[in-house]
Coordinates of C-alpha atoms and ligand atoms in Angstrom, one line a residue:
X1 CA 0.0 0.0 0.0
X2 CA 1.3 3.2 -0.8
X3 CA 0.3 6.0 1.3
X4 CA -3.1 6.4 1.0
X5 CA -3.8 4.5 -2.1
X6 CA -4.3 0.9 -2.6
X7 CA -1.8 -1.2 -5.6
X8 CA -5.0 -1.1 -7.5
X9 CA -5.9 2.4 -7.6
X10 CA -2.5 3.4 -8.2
X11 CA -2.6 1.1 -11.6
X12 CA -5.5 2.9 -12.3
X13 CA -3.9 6.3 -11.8
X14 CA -0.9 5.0 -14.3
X15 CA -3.8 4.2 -17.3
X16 CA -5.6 7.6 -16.3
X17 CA -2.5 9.8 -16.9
X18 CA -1.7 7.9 -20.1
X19 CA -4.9 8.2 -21.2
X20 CA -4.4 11.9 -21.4
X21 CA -2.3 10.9 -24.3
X22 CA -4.9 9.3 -26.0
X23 CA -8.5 9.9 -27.8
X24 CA -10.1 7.2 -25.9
X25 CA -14.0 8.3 -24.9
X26 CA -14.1 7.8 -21.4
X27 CA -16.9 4.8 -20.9
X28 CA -14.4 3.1 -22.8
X29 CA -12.1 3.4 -20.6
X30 CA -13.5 3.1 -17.6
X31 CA -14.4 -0.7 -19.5
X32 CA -10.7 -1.2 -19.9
X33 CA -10.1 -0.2 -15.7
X34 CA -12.6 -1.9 -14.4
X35 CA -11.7 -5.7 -12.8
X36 CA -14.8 -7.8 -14.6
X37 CA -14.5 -10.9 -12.8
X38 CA -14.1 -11.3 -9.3
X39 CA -14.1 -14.8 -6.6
X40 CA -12.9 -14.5 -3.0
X41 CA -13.1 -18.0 -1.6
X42 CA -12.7 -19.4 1.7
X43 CA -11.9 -23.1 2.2
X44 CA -11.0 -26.0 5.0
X45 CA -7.8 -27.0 5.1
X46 CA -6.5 -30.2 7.7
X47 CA -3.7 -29.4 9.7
X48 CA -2.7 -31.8 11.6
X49 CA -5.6 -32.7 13.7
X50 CA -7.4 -29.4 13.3
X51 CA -8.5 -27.4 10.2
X52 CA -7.1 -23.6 8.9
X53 CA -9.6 -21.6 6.9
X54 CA -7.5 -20.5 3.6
X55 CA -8.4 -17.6 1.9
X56 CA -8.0 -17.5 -2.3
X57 CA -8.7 -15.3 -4.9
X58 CA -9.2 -15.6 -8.7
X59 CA -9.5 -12.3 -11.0
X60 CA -10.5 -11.9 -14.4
X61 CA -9.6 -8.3 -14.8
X62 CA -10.7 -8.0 -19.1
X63 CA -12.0 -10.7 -21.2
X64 CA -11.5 -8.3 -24.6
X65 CA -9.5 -11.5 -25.6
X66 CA -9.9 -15.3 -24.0
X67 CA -8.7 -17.2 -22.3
X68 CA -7.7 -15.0 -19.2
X69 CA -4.3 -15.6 -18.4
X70 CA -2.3 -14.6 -15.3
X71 CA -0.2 -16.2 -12.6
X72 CA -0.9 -17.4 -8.9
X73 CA 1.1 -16.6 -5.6
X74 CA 1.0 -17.6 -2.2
X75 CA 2.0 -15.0 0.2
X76 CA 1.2 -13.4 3.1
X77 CA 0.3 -10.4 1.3
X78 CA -2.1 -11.8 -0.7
X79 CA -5.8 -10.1 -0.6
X80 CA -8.6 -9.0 -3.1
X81 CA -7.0 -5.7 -3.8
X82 CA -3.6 -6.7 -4.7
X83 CA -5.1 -9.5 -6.7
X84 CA -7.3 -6.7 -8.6
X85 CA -4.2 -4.6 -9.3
X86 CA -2.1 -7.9 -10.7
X87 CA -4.9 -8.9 -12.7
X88 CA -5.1 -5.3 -14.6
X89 CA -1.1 -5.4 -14.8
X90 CA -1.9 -8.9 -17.0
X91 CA -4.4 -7.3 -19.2
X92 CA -2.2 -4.4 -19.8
X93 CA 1.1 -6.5 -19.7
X94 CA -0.2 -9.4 -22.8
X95 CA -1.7 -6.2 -25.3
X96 CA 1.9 -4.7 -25.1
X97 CA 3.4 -7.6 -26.0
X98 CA 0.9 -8.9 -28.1
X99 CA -0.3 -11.8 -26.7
X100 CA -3.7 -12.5 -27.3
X101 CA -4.9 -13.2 -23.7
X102 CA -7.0 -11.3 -20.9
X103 CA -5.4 -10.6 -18.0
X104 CA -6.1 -12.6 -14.6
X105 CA -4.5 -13.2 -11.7
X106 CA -4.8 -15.7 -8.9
X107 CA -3.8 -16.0 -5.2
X108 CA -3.7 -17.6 -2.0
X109 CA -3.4 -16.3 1.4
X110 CA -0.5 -18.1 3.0
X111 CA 3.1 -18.4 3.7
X112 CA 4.5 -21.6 2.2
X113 CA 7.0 -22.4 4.4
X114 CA 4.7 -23.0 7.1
X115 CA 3.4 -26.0 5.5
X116 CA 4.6 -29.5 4.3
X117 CA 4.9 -30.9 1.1
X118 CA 1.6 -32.5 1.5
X119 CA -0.6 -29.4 3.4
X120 CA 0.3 -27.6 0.0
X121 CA -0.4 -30.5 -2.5
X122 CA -3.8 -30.3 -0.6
X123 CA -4.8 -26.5 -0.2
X124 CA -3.5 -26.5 -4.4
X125 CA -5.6 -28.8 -5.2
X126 CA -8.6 -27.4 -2.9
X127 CA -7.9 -24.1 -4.6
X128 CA -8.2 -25.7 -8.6
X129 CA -11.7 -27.5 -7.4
X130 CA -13.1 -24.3 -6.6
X131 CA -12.0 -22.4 -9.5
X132 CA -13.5 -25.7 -11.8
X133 CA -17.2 -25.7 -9.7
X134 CA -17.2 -21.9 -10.8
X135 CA -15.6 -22.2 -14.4
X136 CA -12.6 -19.9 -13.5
X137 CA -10.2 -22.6 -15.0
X138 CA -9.8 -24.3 -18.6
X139 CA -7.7 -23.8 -21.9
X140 CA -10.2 -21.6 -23.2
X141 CA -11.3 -19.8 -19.9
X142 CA -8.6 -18.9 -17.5
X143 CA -4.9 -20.1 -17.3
X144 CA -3.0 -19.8 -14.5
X145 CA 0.7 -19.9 -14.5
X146 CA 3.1 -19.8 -11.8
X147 CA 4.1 -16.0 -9.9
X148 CA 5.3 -15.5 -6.1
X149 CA 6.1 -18.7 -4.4
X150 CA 4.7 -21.0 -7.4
X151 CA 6.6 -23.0 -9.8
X152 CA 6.5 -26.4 -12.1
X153 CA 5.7 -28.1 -9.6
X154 CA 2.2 -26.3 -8.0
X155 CA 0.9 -26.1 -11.7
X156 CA 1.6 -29.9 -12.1
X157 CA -0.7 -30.6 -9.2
X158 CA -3.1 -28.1 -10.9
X159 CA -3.1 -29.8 -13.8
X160 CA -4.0 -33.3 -12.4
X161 CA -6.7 -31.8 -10.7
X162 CA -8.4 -30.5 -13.6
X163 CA -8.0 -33.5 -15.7
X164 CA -9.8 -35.7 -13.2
X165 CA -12.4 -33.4 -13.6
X166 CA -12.7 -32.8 -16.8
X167 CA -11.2 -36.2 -18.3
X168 CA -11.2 -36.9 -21.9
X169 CA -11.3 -33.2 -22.4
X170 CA -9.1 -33.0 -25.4
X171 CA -7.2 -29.8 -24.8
X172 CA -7.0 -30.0 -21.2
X173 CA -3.5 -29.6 -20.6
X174 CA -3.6 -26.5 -21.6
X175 CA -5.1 -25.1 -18.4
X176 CA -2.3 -24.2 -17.6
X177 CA 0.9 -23.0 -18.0
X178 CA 4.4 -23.3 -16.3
X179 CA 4.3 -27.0 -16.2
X180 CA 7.3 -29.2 -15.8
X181 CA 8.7 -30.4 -19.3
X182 CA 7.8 -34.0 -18.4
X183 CA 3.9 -32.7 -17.6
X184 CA 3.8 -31.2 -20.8
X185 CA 5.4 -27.9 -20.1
X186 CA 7.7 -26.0 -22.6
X187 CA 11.6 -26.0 -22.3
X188 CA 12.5 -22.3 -21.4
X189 CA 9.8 -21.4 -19.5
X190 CA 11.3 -21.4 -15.7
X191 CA 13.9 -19.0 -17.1
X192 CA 11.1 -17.0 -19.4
X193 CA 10.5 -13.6 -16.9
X194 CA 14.0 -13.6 -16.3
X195 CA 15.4 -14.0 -19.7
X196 CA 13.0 -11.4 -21.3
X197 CA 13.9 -9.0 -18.1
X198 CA 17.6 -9.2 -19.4
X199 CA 16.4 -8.9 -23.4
X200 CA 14.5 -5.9 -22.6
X201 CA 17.3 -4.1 -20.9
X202 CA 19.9 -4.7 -23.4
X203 CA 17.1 -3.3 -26.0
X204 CA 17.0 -0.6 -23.9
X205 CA 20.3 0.4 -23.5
X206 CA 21.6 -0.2 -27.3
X207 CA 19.7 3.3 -27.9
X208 CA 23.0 5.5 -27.9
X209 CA 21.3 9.1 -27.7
X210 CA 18.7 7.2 -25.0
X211 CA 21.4 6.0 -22.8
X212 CA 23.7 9.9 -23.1
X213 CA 20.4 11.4 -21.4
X214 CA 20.8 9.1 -18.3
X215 CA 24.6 9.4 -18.0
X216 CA 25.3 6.0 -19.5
X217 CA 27.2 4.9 -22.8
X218 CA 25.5 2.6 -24.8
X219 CA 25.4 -1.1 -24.5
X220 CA 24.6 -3.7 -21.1
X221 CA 28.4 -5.0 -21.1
X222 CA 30.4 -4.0 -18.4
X223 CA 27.8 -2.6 -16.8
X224 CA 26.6 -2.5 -13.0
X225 CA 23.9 -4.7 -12.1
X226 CA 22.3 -4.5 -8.5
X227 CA 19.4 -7.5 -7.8
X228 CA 16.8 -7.8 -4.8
X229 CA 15.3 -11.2 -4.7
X230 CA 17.2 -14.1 -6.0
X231 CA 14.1 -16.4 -6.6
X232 CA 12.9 -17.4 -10.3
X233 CA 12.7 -14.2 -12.0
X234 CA 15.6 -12.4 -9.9
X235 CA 18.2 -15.2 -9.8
X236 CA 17.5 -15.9 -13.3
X237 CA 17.9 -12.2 -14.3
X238 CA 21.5 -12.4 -12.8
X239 CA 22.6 -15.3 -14.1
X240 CA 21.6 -14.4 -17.8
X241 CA 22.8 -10.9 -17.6
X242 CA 26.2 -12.1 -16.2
X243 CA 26.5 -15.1 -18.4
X244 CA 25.4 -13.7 -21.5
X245 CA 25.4 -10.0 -21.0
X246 CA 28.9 -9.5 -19.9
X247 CA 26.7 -7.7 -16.3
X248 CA 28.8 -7.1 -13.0
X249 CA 26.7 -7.7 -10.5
X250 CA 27.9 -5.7 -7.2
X251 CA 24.8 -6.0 -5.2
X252 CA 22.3 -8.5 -4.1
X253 CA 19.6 -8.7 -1.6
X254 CA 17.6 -11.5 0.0
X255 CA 15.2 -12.0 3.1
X256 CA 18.2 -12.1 5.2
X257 CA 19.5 -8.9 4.4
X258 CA 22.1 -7.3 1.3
X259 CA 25.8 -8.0 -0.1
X260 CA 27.8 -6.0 -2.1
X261 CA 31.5 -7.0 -3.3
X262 CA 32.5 -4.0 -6.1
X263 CA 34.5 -6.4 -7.4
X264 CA 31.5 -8.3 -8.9
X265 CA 29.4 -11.6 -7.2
X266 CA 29.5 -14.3 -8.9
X267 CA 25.9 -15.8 -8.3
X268 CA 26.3 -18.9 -9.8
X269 CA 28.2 -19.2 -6.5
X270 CA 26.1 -17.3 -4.7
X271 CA 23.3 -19.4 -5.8
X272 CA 25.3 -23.0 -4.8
X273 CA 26.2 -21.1 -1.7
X274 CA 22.5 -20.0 -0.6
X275 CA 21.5 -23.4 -1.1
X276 CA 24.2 -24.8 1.4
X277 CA 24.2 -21.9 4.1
X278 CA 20.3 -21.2 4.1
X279 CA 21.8 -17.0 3.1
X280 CA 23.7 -14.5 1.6
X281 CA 25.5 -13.1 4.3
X282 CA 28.8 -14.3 4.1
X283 CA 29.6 -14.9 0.6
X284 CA 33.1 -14.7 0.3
X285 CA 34.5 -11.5 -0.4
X286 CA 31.3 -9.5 -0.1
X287 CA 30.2 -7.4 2.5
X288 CA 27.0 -7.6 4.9
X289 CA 25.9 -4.4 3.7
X290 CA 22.4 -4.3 5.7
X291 CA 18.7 -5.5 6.0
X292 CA 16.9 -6.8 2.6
X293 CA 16.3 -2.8 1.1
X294 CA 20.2 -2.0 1.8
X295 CA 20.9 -3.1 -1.4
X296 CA 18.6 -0.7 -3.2
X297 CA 20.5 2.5 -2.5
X298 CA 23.6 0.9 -4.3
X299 CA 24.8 3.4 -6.6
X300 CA 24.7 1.4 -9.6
X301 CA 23.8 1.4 -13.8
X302 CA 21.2 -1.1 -13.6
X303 CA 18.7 -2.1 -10.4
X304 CA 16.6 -5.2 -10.7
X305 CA 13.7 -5.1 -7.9
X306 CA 12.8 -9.1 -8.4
X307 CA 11.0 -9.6 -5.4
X308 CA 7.4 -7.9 -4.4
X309 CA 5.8 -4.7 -4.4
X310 CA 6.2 -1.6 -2.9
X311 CA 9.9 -2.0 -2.2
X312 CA 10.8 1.7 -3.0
X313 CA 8.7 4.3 -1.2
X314 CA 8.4 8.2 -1.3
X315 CA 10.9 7.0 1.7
X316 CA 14.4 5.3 0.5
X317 CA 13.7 7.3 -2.8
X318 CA 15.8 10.0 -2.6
X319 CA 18.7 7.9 -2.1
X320 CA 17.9 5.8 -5.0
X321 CA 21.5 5.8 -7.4
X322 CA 20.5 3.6 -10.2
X323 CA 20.7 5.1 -13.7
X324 CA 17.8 2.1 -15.3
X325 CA 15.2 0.4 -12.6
X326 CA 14.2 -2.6 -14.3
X327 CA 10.8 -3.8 -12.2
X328 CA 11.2 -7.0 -12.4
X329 CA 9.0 -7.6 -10.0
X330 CA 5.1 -6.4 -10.0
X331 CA 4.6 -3.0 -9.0
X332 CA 7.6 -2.7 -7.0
X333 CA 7.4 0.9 -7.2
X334 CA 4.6 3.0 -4.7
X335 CA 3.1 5.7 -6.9
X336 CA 4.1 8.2 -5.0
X337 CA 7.6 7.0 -5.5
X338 CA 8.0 7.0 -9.3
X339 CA 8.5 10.8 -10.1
X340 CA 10.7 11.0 -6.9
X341 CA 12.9 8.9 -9.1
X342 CA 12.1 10.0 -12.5
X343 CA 12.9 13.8 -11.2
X344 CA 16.5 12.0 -10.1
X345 CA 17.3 11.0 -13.4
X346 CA 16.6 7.6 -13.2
X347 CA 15.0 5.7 -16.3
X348 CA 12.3 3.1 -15.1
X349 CA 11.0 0.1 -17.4
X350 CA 7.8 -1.0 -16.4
X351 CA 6.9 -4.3 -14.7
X352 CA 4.2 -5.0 -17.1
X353 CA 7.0 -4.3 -20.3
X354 CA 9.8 -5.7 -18.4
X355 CA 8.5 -8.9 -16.7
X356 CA 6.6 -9.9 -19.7
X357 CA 8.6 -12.8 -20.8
X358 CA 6.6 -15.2 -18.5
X359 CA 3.3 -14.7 -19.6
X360 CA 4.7 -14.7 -23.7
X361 CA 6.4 -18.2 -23.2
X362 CA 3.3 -19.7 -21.3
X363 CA 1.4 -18.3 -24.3
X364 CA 4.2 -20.2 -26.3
X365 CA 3.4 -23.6 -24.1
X366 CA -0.2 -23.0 -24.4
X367 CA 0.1 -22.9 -28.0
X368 CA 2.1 -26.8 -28.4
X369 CA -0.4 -27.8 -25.8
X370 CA -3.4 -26.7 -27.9
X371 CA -1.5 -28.1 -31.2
X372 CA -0.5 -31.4 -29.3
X373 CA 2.8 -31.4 -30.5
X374 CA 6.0 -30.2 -30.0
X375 CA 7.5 -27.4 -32.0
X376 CA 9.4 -28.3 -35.0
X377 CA 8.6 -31.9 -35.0
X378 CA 7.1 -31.9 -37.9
X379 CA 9.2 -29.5 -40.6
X380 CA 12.3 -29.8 -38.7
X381 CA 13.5 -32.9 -40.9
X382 CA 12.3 -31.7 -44.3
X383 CA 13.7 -28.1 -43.5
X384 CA 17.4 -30.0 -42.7
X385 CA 16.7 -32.1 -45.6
X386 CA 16.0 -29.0 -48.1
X387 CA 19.1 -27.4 -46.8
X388 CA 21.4 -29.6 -47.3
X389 CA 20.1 -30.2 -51.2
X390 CA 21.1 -26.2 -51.5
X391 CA 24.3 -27.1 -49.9
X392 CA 24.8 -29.6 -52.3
X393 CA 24.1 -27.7 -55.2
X394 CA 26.4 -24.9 -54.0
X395 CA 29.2 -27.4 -53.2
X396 CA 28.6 -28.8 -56.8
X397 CA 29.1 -25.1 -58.3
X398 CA 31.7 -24.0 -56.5
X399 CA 33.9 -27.2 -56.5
X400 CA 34.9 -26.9 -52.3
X401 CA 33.1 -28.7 -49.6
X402 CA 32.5 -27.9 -46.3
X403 CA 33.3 -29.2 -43.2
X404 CA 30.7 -31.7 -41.0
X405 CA 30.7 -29.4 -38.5
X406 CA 29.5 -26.0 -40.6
X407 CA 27.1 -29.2 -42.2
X408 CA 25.0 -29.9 -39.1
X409 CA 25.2 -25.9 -38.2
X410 CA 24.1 -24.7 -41.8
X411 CA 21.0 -27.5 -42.4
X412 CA 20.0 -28.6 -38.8
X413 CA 16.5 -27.3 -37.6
X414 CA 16.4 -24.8 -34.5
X415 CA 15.3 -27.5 -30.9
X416 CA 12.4 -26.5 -29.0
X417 CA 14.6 -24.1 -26.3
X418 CA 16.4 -22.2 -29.4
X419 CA 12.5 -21.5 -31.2
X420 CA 11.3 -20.3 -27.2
X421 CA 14.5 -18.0 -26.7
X422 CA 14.8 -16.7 -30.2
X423 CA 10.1 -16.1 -30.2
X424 CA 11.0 -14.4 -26.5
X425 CA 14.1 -12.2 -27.8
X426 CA 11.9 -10.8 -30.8
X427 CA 8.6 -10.1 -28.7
X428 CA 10.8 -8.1 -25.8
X429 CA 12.7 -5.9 -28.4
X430 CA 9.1 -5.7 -30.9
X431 CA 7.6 -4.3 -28.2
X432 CA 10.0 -2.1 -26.9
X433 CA 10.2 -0.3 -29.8
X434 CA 6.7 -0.1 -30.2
X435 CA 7.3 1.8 -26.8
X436 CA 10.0 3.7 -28.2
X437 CA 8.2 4.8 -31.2
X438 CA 5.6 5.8 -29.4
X439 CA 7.8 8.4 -27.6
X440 CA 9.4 9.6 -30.0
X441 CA 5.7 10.0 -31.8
X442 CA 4.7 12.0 -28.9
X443 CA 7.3 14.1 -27.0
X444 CA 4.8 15.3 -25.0
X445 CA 4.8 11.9 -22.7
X446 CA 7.1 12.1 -19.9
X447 CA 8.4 8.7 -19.6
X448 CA 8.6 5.1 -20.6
X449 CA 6.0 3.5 -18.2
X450 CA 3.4 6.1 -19.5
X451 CA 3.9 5.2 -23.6
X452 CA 3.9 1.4 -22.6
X453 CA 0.2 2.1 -21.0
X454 CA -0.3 4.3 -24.0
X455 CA 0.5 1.4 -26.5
X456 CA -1.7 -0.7 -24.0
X457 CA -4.5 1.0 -24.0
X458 CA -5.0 1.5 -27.9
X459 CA -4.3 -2.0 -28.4
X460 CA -7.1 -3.3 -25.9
X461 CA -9.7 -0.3 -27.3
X462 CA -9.0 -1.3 -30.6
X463 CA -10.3 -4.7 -29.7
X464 CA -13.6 -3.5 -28.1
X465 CA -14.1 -1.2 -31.3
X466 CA -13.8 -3.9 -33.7
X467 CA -16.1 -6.0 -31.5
X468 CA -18.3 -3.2 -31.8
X469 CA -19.1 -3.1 -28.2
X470 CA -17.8 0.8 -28.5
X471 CA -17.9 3.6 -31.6
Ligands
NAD1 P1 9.9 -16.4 -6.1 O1 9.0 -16.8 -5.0 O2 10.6 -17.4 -7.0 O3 11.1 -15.5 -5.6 C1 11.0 -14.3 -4.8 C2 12.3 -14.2 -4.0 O4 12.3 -13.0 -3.3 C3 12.5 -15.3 -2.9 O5 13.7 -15.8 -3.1 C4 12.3 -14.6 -1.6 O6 13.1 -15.1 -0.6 C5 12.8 -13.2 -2.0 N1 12.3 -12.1 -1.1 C6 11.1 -12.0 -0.4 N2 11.1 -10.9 0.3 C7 12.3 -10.2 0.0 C8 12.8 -9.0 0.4 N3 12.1 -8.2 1.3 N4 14.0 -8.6 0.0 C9 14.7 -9.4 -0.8 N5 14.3 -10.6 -1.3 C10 13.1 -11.0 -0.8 O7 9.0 -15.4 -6.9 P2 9.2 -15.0 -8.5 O8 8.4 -15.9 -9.3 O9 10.6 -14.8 -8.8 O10 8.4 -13.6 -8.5 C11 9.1 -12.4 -8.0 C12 8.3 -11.2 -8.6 O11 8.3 -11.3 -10.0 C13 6.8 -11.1 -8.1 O12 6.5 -9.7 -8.0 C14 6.1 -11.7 -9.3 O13 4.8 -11.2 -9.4 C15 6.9 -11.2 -10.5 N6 6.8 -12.0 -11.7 C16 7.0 -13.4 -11.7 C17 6.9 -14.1 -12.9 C18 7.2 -15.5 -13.0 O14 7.2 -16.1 -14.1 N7 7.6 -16.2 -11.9 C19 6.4 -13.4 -14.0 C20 6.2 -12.1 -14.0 C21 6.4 -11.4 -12.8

C-alpha cells in the first residue's frame, strides 16, 4: 500500500495519466479499468488434527481477448486488492506484447513455508476445485501460470486436478501453464520472466542518444547490475545478464538482508552457496551491507527489484542511485515514488513491459499444448533435408566442400529451447520499440511506463471497437 492508495488504484492512476495521451472516450475506458471478474473463496484445510480456513482469490480483470491468463502466488500479502491490481497489470502487460490473452490473476493467502509438502499439495488442489465448480479454470477460460512462491511443480498438481475433472477433455493440458517439461510444459519457460527482463534491458540500452540522457554509454556490457530477490525471475535475471550480457553484478539482496563485493558476485556461486548456508550473508569476499532494502540504494547502472511490491517508497527514494530500474517484480514501485525517481534521473522500465517474458512463453506452451505437438517436430526434418540439397548444389558449383561441423550448423532445424528464446528475444525488443516509437511520436509523454500504457491501451480499445461493443 502506498500511502493512502491501494496497488490497484495506483494502476488505475498510471492508465488515467496515459490516457491523457490518447482519444479514448471515457466509458471506454472506464471498460478497460474496471476488474470484470471477481471470486474471494474461503476453504478447509486439515492441519494436523485441526482445520485452517484459507483464503484464495481468482480475478479476471478483461475478457476483450480469452482465455484469461495470469499467474498465482502464495503469500502473506495476498488479498482481493492486490489481486485486482495484478490482474489489470496482466491485461495491460499481454496487449503490449501482443499476446492475445486477458489478464487474470490468482492468489492464496499463505506463507509456504509454514506447511509441508503434503498441506500444499492439498490447499492446491482445494484451490483448482473451486476455481472448476465456478468455471474460472480451462484452456479456453482462464490459465494460471506460476508467480510468487509457485513454480512447475504447483501447476503440475493443478493440472492433475483439472484433468480428473474434466477427463477426456481433449485440450486440457492447456489449463495451464508453467508446467514441468515431463507434464507437458515448454523448455525455457522457468527461465522466461528472467530472460525477457535481461532482453529488454539490453534493448534498452543499445539506444546510444537514450542512454547519453541518463549518463550511461551505450550497450549492457560491463555494466553494474544490483538484484533484490534471488528467486525465479531475480536469480534468473543475474545469471543471464552475467553469463550472456557481460553484467557485473555488485549487489544483491535476499530475506536475510544485502551484499555488495564492487569487485563483482558471482551468483552462480552465490546461488550454490545460498543453497548450502540457508543465506547470503557471508559470501566470500562481499560485505554484509544491511537488512533486505540496503541493497537498493547501491549506486549502480542497472537495479533489478525481483522480489514484491512496494519495495521503493516516497521514503528510500531519494537515495535511489540507479541510472535504469528494471521492475522485475510487479509493481515494486509506490506511486508516489515514481517521479521522486524520474525527477532524479533515473529511467524506469515498467513491470508489465519488463517482466513480460513469462506470460509470452506460457502463451508459447499453451500454444504446443493446444497443437498437441511439440515445435518443429514436424518441418524440422524436411527443412534439414531442403538445406542440405542447396548445400549440395552450391558445393557442386563452387567445387569446395565444407566441413561436417558447418554441415550440421548450416542445415540442422532450430530445438524447442532455441525456437522459445529466439520467439522471446523478438517479442521483448518488438515491443519495446513499439514503446519507443511511441515516444518519439509524442514528446509530450514524460516517460517510458506512461507510452507502454499508451501502447496498451490503444491496443485493448482497438479490440472493443472492432467487436463493436464501442464507436
Ligand atoms: P519467487 O518466490 O521465486 O522469488 C521471490 C524471492 O524474493 C524469494 O527468493 C524470496 O526469498 C525473496 N524475497 C522475499 N522478500 C524479500 C525482500 N524483502 N528482499 C529481498 N528478497 C526477498 O518469486 P518470483 O516468481 O521470482 O516472483 C518475483 C516477482 O516477479 C513477483 O513480483 C512476481 O509477481 C513477479 N513475476 C514473476 C513471474 C514468474 O514467471 N515467476 C512473471 C512475472 C512477474
Amino acid at each position: 500500500m502506498s500511502g493512502h492508495i491501494s496497488f490497484f488504484e495506483s494502476v488505475s492512476n498510471y492508465v488515467d495519466n496515459a490516457a491523457r495521451y490518447t482519444d479514448l472516450p471515457n466509458g471506454l475506458l472506464e471498460q478497460i479499468k474496471a476488474c470484470n471478474l471477481v471470486l474471494r473463496i474461503r476453504f478447509p484445510v486439515r492441519i494436523g488434527n485441526d482445520y485452517e480456513v484459507i483464503e484464495a482469490y481468482r480475478v479476471q480483470h478483461s475478457h476483450h481477448r480469452l482465455p484469461t491468463k495470469g499467474g498465482i502466488r502464495y503469500a502473506e500479502s495476498v488479498d482481493q486488492d492486490e489481486v485486482m491490481a495484478l490482474a489489470a497489470l496482466m491485461s495491460y502487460k499481454c496487449a503490449l506484447v501482443d499476446v492475445p490473452f486477458g489478464g487474470a490473476k490468482g492468489g492464496i493467502k499463505i506463507n509456504p513455508a509454514r506447511f509441508t509438502v503434503e498441506q500444499l499439495q492439498s490447499i492446491t488442489r482445494r484451490y483448482t476445485t473451486e476455481l472448476i465448480k465456478k468455471n474460472f479454470i480451462g484452456p479456453g477460460i482462464d490459465v494460471p501460470a506460476p508467480d510468487y512462491g509457485t513454480g512447475p511443480r504447483e501447476m503440475a498438481w493443478i493440472l492433475d486436478t483439472y484433468q480428473a475433472f474434466r477427463h477426456g477433455e481433449i485440450d486440457s493440458i492447456g489449463c495451464v501453464t508453467g508446467k514441468p517439461i515431463t507434464q507437458n510444459g515448454i523448455r525455457g519457460r522457468n527461465e522466461a520472466t528472467g530472460r525477457g527482463v535481461f532482453y529488454g534491458i539490453r534493448e534498452c540500452m543499445s539506444h546510444e542518444e537514450d542512454m547519453k540522457k541518463i549518463g550511461l554509454t551505450k550497450g549492457i556490457e560491463g555494466k553494474t547490475m544490483v538484484v533484490q530477490g534471488l528467486g525465479n525471475v531475480g536469480s534468473n535475471t543475474a545469471l543471464i545478464s552475467q553469463r550472456e550480457g557481460g553484467v557485473k553484478i555488485i549487489g544483491v539482496s535476499e530475506r536475510e538482508g544485502s551484499i555488495y563485493d564492487a569487485n563483482g558476485i558471482d551468483v552462480e556461486k552465490l546461488l550454490l552457496y545460498r543453497m548450502e548456508k540457508g543465506t547470503i550473508i557471508g559470501y566470500p569476499g562481499s560485505k554484509h551491507i544491511g537488512d533486505p532494502k540496503a541493497a537498493l540504494e547501491i549506486e549502480c547502472d542497472i537495479l533489478v527489484p525481483a522480489a514484491l511490491e512496494n519495495q521503493i517508497t516516497v521514503e528510500n527514494a531519494p537515495r535511489i542511485k540507479a541510472k535504469i530500474i528494471a521492475e522485475a517484480a510487479n509493481g515494486p514501485i509506490t506511486a508516489d515514488a515514481d517521479p521522486i525517481l524520474l525527477k532524479n534521473g533515473s529511467m524506469i522500465l515498467p513491470d508489465f513491459y519488463i517482466n513480460a517474458g513469462g506470460v509470452t512463453v506460457s502463451y508459447f506452451e499453451w500454444l504446443k499444448n493446444l497443437s498437441h505437438h511439440r515445435f518443429g517436430r514436424l518441418e524440422n526434418r524436411f527443412q534439414s533435408q531442403a538445406f542440405s540439397n542447396i548445400l549440395k548444389k552450391v558445393e557442386d558449383m563452387t567445387g569446395k566442400t565444407i566441413s561436417d561441423r558447418e554441415r550440421y550448423l548450416l542445415t540442422r532445424g532450430g530445438t524447442e529451447i532455441e525456437l522459445v528464446n529466439s520467439g522471446l528475444e523478438d517479442t521483448m525488443i518488438t515491443a519495446y520499440q513499439q514503446v519507443r516509437d511511441t515516444m518519439l511520436m509524442n514528446s509530450k509523454i514524460p516517460d517510458v511506463r506512461t507510452a507502454a500504457f499508451v501502447c496498451a491501451l490503444n491496443k485493448i480499445a482497438s479490440d472493443y471497437i472492432s467487436m463493436g461493443i464501442f464507436p
